[in-house]
Amino acid sequence: KQEVTQIPAALSVPEGENLVLNCSFTDSAIYNLQWFRQDPGKGLTSLLLIQSSQREQTSGRLNASLDKSSGRSTLYIAASQPGDSATYLCAVPNSGYSTLTFGKGTMLLVSP
Amino acid sequence: KAGVTQTPRYLIKTRGQQVTLSCSPISGHRSVSWYQQTPGQGLQFLFEYFSETQRNKGNFPGRFSGRQFSNSRSEMNVSTLELGDSALYLCASSWGGTGSDTEAFFGQGTRLTVV
């Protein structure tokens, strides 16, 4: 059974810092890995999707990497801003089971 | 391009009542999945519909049911509501299904409160 772990559970940084969020998964036979952002009480916003054949994916100040062999992904946020404050979730699909397995998320607070 | 639309956004129901939630996926997407999110359990899979057929179901009691229409819109129904059903219910839309290699897009969710 696929398990996804995110470290740290919470992170508080001052504005302007570069930061890294970590995601690990137990079953490396994945199609892809997706990073989401969730604001309090809201839905999930897809940030980046990395296919299993890719090593990195970039969108603006966000960069996500994927190492299938070690079962790890990182989300790098450059020059953090207060508007980046949210919970960040990673998820992997369960082949043949029509589901995504999510980590518990990293709650990020960026202070002005 | 319109995103995933969930209605209503908020609901307050009494124990024992039933409720129906609606999800309209992105145009062209054939798969709709439903998830329950609570502070203690995180995101838990309810079920997935693909081209009007339920492909998979999570570990929830039979009080939770769903369906998908020919236009891919989906509804989920919860009967005999319990206090523990209070949660944020999220709908995900994708072309191939959330267990495939295609990207999943989520709606804003329906916040259900059972009193």
GROMACS .gro file of C-alpha atoms in nm:
model
  227
    1LYS     CA    1   0.000   0.000   0.000
    2GLN     CA    2   0.141   0.337  -0.104
    3GLU     CA    3   0.228   0.573   0.180
    4VAL     CA    4   0.323   0.938   0.136
    5THR     CA    5   0.507   1.138   0.401
    6GLN     CA    6   0.572   1.511   0.406
    7ILE     CA    7   0.835   1.681   0.613
    8PRO     CA    8   0.820   1.920   0.787
    9ALA     CA    9   0.459   1.930   0.902
   10ALA     CA   10   0.483   2.305   0.954
   11LEU     CA   11   0.731   2.572   0.856
   12SER     CA   12   0.755   2.939   0.945
   13VAL     CA   13   0.998   3.165   0.757
   14PRO     CA   14   1.053   3.537   0.703
   15GLU     CA   15   0.971   3.686   0.367
   16GLY     CA   16   1.240   3.649   0.103
   17GLU     CA   17   1.378   3.315   0.215
   18ASN     CA   18   1.425   3.023  -0.020
   19LEU     CA   19   1.275   2.705   0.116
   20VAL     CA   20   1.239   2.335   0.045
   21LEU     CA   21   0.944   2.110   0.118
   22ASN     CA   22   0.995   1.736   0.118
   23CYS     CA   23   0.775   1.448   0.006
   24SER     CA   24   0.858   1.078   0.021
   25PHE     CA   25   0.664   0.778  -0.106
   26THR     CA   26   0.706   0.406  -0.045
   27ASP     CA   27   0.616   0.256  -0.384
   28SER     CA   28   0.833   0.392  -0.665
   29ALA     CA   29   0.611   0.248  -0.941
   30ILE     CA   30   0.429   0.577  -0.999
   31TYR     CA   31   0.308   0.748  -1.315
   32ASN     CA   32   0.371   1.094  -1.178
   33LEU     CA   33   0.371   1.312  -0.869
   34GLN     CA   34   0.160   1.619  -0.822
   35TRP     CA   35   0.206   1.914  -0.587
   36PHE     CA   36  -0.097   2.106  -0.467
   37ARG     CA   37  -0.159   2.417  -0.265
   38GLN     CA   38  -0.453   2.455  -0.029
   39ASP     CA   39  -0.564   2.777   0.137
   40PRO     CA   40  -0.769   2.744   0.458
   41GLY     CA   41  -1.116   2.608   0.391
   42LYS     CA   42  -1.059   2.604   0.017
   43GLY     CA   43  -1.002   2.344  -0.251
   44LEU     CA   44  -0.673   2.220  -0.392
   45THR     CA   45  -0.487   2.415  -0.656
   46SER     CA   46  -0.257   2.213  -0.878
   47LEU     CA   47   0.092   2.364  -0.878
   48LEU     CA   48   0.310   2.119  -1.065
   49LEU     CA   49   0.281   1.774  -1.218
   50ILE     CA   50   0.602   1.578  -1.272
   51GLN     CA   51   0.578   1.273  -1.495
   52SER     CA   52   0.783   0.967  -1.395
   53SER     CA   53   1.016   1.025  -1.691
   54GLN     CA   54   1.098   1.379  -1.577
   55ARG     CA   55   1.346   1.489  -1.312
   56GLU     CA   56   1.229   1.848  -1.269
   57GLN     CA   57   0.939   2.079  -1.342
   58THR     CA   58   0.935   2.456  -1.300
   59SER     CA   59   0.662   2.716  -1.275
   60GLY     CA   60   0.762   3.070  -1.185
   61ARG     CA   61   0.928   3.067  -0.843
   62LEU     CA   62   0.843   2.701  -0.791
   63ASN     CA   63   1.065   2.410  -0.884
   64ALA     CA   64   0.980   2.049  -0.816
   65SER     CA   65   1.215   1.757  -0.850
   66LEU     CA   66   1.146   1.384  -0.857
   67ASP     CA   67   1.376   1.094  -0.776
   68LYS     CA   68   1.174   0.777  -0.828
   69SER     CA   69   1.450   0.540  -0.727
   70SER     CA   70   1.479   0.693  -0.382
   71GLY     CA   71   1.106   0.766  -0.352
   72ARG     CA   72   1.150   1.138  -0.299
   73SER     CA   73   1.031   1.469  -0.435
   74THR     CA   74   1.111   1.822  -0.327
   75LEU     CA   75   0.930   2.147  -0.387
   76TYR     CA   76   1.161   2.448  -0.392
   77ILE     CA   77   1.008   2.792  -0.341
   78ALA     CA   78   1.235   3.083  -0.425
   79ALA     CA   79   1.211   3.424  -0.264
   80SER     CA   80   0.909   3.338  -0.052
   81GLN     CA   81   0.626   3.591  -0.010
   82PRO     CA   82   0.344   3.623   0.247
   83GLY     CA   83   0.102   3.519  -0.028
   84ASP     CA   84   0.276   3.179  -0.038
   85SER     CA   85   0.133   3.101   0.306
   86ALA     CA   86  -0.081   2.790   0.265
   87THR     CA   87  -0.069   2.415   0.309
   88TYR     CA   88   0.127   2.228   0.043
   89LEU     CA   89   0.033   1.870  -0.040
   90CYS     CA   90   0.198   1.613  -0.259
   91ALA     CA   91   0.009   1.322  -0.411
   92VAL     CA   92   0.082   1.015  -0.619
   93PRO     CA   93  -0.165   0.807  -0.821
   94ASN     CA   94  -0.233   0.447  -0.727
   95SER     CA   95  -0.213   0.258  -1.054
   96GLY     CA   96  -0.530   0.064  -1.121
   97TYR     CA   97  -0.704   0.194  -0.813
   98SER     CA   98  -0.836   0.524  -0.947
   99THR     CA   99  -0.710   0.712  -0.644
  100LEU     CA  100  -0.452   0.960  -0.536
  101THR     CA  101  -0.262   0.904  -0.215
  102PHE     CA  102  -0.187   1.229  -0.036
  103GLY     CA  103   0.065   1.328   0.224
  104LYS     CA  104  -0.058   1.511   0.534
  105GLY     CA  105   0.083   1.835   0.398
  106THR     CA  106   0.327   2.104   0.507
  107MET     CA  107   0.167   2.416   0.654
  108LEU     CA  108   0.378   2.714   0.545
  109LEU     CA  109   0.367   3.058   0.705
  110VAL     CA  110   0.568   3.337   0.546
  111SER     CA  111   0.592   3.647   0.765
  112PRO     CA  112   0.637   3.999   0.624
  113LYS     CA  113  -1.157   2.729  -1.970
  114ALA     CA  114  -1.387   2.679  -1.674
  115GLY     CA  115  -1.253   2.487  -1.377
  116VAL     CA  116  -1.420   2.229  -1.159
  117THR     CA  117  -1.742   2.362  -1.008
  118GLN     CA  118  -1.887   2.229  -0.685
  119THR     CA  119  -2.221   2.329  -0.545
  120PRO     CA  120  -2.323   2.428  -0.291
  121ARG     CA  121  -2.017   2.573  -0.119
  122TYR     CA  122  -2.162   2.543   0.228
  123LEU     CA  123  -2.428   2.324   0.385
  124ILE     CA  124  -2.566   2.286   0.736
  125LYS     CA  125  -2.774   1.976   0.798
  126THR     CA  126  -2.925   1.802   1.098
  127ARG     CA  127  -2.835   1.449   1.204
  128GLY     CA  128  -3.048   1.192   1.025
  129GLN     CA  129  -3.108   1.406   0.718
  130GLN     CA  130  -2.965   1.334   0.376
  131VAL     CA  131  -2.766   1.561   0.148
  132THR     CA  132  -2.670   1.577  -0.219
  133LEU     CA  133  -2.354   1.746  -0.344
  134SER     CA  134  -2.285   1.829  -0.707
  135CYS     CA  135  -1.969   1.848  -0.915
  136SER     CA  136  -1.926   1.968  -1.272
  137PRO     CA  137  -1.588   1.863  -1.413
  138ILE     CA  138  -1.373   2.043  -1.666
  139SER     CA  139  -1.517   2.013  -2.014
  140GLY     CA  140  -1.386   1.699  -2.184
  141HIS     CA  141  -1.287   1.523  -1.862
  142ARG     CA  142  -1.453   1.187  -1.816
  143SER     CA  143  -1.339   1.109  -1.464
  144VAL     CA  144  -1.477   1.254  -1.143
  145SER     CA  145  -1.343   1.148  -0.804
  146TRP     CA  146  -1.469   1.244  -0.461
  147TYR     CA  147  -1.261   1.291  -0.147
  148GLN     CA  148  -1.346   1.370   0.213
  149GLN     CA  149  -1.111   1.594   0.406
  150THR     CA  150  -1.111   1.620   0.784
  151PRO     CA  151  -0.847   1.761   1.019
  152GLY     CA  152  -0.783   1.423   1.177
  153GLN     CA  153  -0.788   1.192   0.875
  154GLY     CA  154  -0.663   1.417   0.598
  155LEU     CA  155  -0.784   1.344   0.246
  156GLN     CA  156  -0.968   1.015   0.205
  157PHE     CA  157  -1.092   0.870  -0.121
  158LEU     CA  158  -1.466   0.811  -0.151
  159PHE     CA  159  -1.522   0.691  -0.507
  160GLU     CA  160  -1.446   0.754  -0.871
  161TYR     CA  161  -1.674   0.763  -1.171
  162PHE     CA  162  -1.554   0.730  -1.527
  163SER     CA  163  -1.796   0.757  -1.819
  164GLU     CA  164  -2.095   0.700  -1.587
  165THR     CA  165  -1.945   0.386  -1.427
  166GLN     CA  166  -1.814   0.362  -1.074
  167ARG     CA  167  -1.458   0.232  -1.110
  168ASN     CA  168  -1.352   0.223  -0.751
  169LYS     CA  169  -1.486   0.288  -0.405
  170GLY     CA  170  -1.309   0.378  -0.086
  171ASN     CA  171  -1.368   0.241   0.260
  172PHE     CA  172  -1.683   0.430   0.349
  173PRO     CA  173  -2.022   0.298   0.462
  174GLY     CA  174  -2.306   0.243   0.219
  175ARG     CA  175  -2.465   0.570   0.331
  176PHE     CA  176  -2.225   0.736   0.089
  177SER     CA  177  -2.323   0.692  -0.273
  178GLY     CA  178  -2.275   0.869  -0.600
  179ARG     CA  179  -2.354   0.874  -0.966
  180GLN     CA  180  -2.236   1.033  -1.287
  181PHE     CA  181  -2.449   1.161  -1.570
  182SER     CA  182  -2.390   1.144  -1.943
  183ASN     CA  183  -2.250   1.498  -1.942
  184SER     CA  184  -1.991   1.384  -1.682
  185ARG     CA  185  -2.147   1.587  -1.402
  186SER     CA  186  -2.148   1.391  -1.080
  187GLU     CA  187  -2.346   1.390  -0.759
  188MET     CA  188  -2.271   1.231  -0.428
  189ASN     CA  189  -2.535   1.157  -0.170
  190VAL     CA  190  -2.500   1.097   0.201
  191SER     CA  191  -2.802   0.953   0.379
  192THR     CA  192  -2.876   0.941   0.751
  193LEU     CA  193  -2.616   1.204   0.831
  194GLU     CA  194  -2.396   1.164   1.138
  195LEU     CA  195  -2.195   1.428   1.322
  196GLY     CA  196  -1.877   1.261   1.195
  197ASP     CA  197  -1.976   1.334   0.836
  198SER     CA  198  -1.891   1.700   0.892
  199ALA     CA  199  -1.604   1.765   0.652
  200LEU     CA  200  -1.487   1.937   0.339
  201TYR     CA  201  -1.591   1.729   0.037
  202LEU     CA  202  -1.369   1.773  -0.265
  203CYS     CA  203  -1.428   1.671  -0.621
  204ALA     CA  204  -1.144   1.602  -0.865
  205SER     CA  205  -1.170   1.608  -1.241
  206SER     CA  206  -0.926   1.445  -1.481
  207TRP     CA  207  -0.917   1.313  -1.833
  208GLY     CA  208  -0.797   0.964  -1.754
  209GLY     CA  209  -0.879   0.922  -1.388
  210THR     CA  210  -0.688   1.014  -1.073
  211GLY     CA  211  -0.507   0.680  -1.077
  212SER     CA  212  -0.364   0.747  -1.422
  213ASP     CA  213  -0.088   0.961  -1.563
  214THR     CA  214  -0.310   1.264  -1.621
  215GLU     CA  215  -0.330   1.574  -1.406
  216ALA     CA  216  -0.607   1.606  -1.150
  217PHE     CA  217  -0.790   1.934  -1.091
  218PHE     CA  218  -0.994   1.998  -0.782
  219GLY     CA  219  -1.296   2.212  -0.711
  220GLN     CA  220  -1.334   2.456  -0.421
  221GLY     CA  221  -1.515   2.196  -0.216
  222THR     CA  222  -1.840   2.179  -0.026
  223ARG     CA  223  -1.818   2.240   0.347
  224LEU     CA  224  -2.076   2.018   0.516
  225THR     CA  225  -2.162   2.076   0.880
  226VAL     CA  226  -2.388   1.829   1.057
  227VAL     CA  227  -2.550   1.953   1.378
   0.00000   0.00000   0.00000
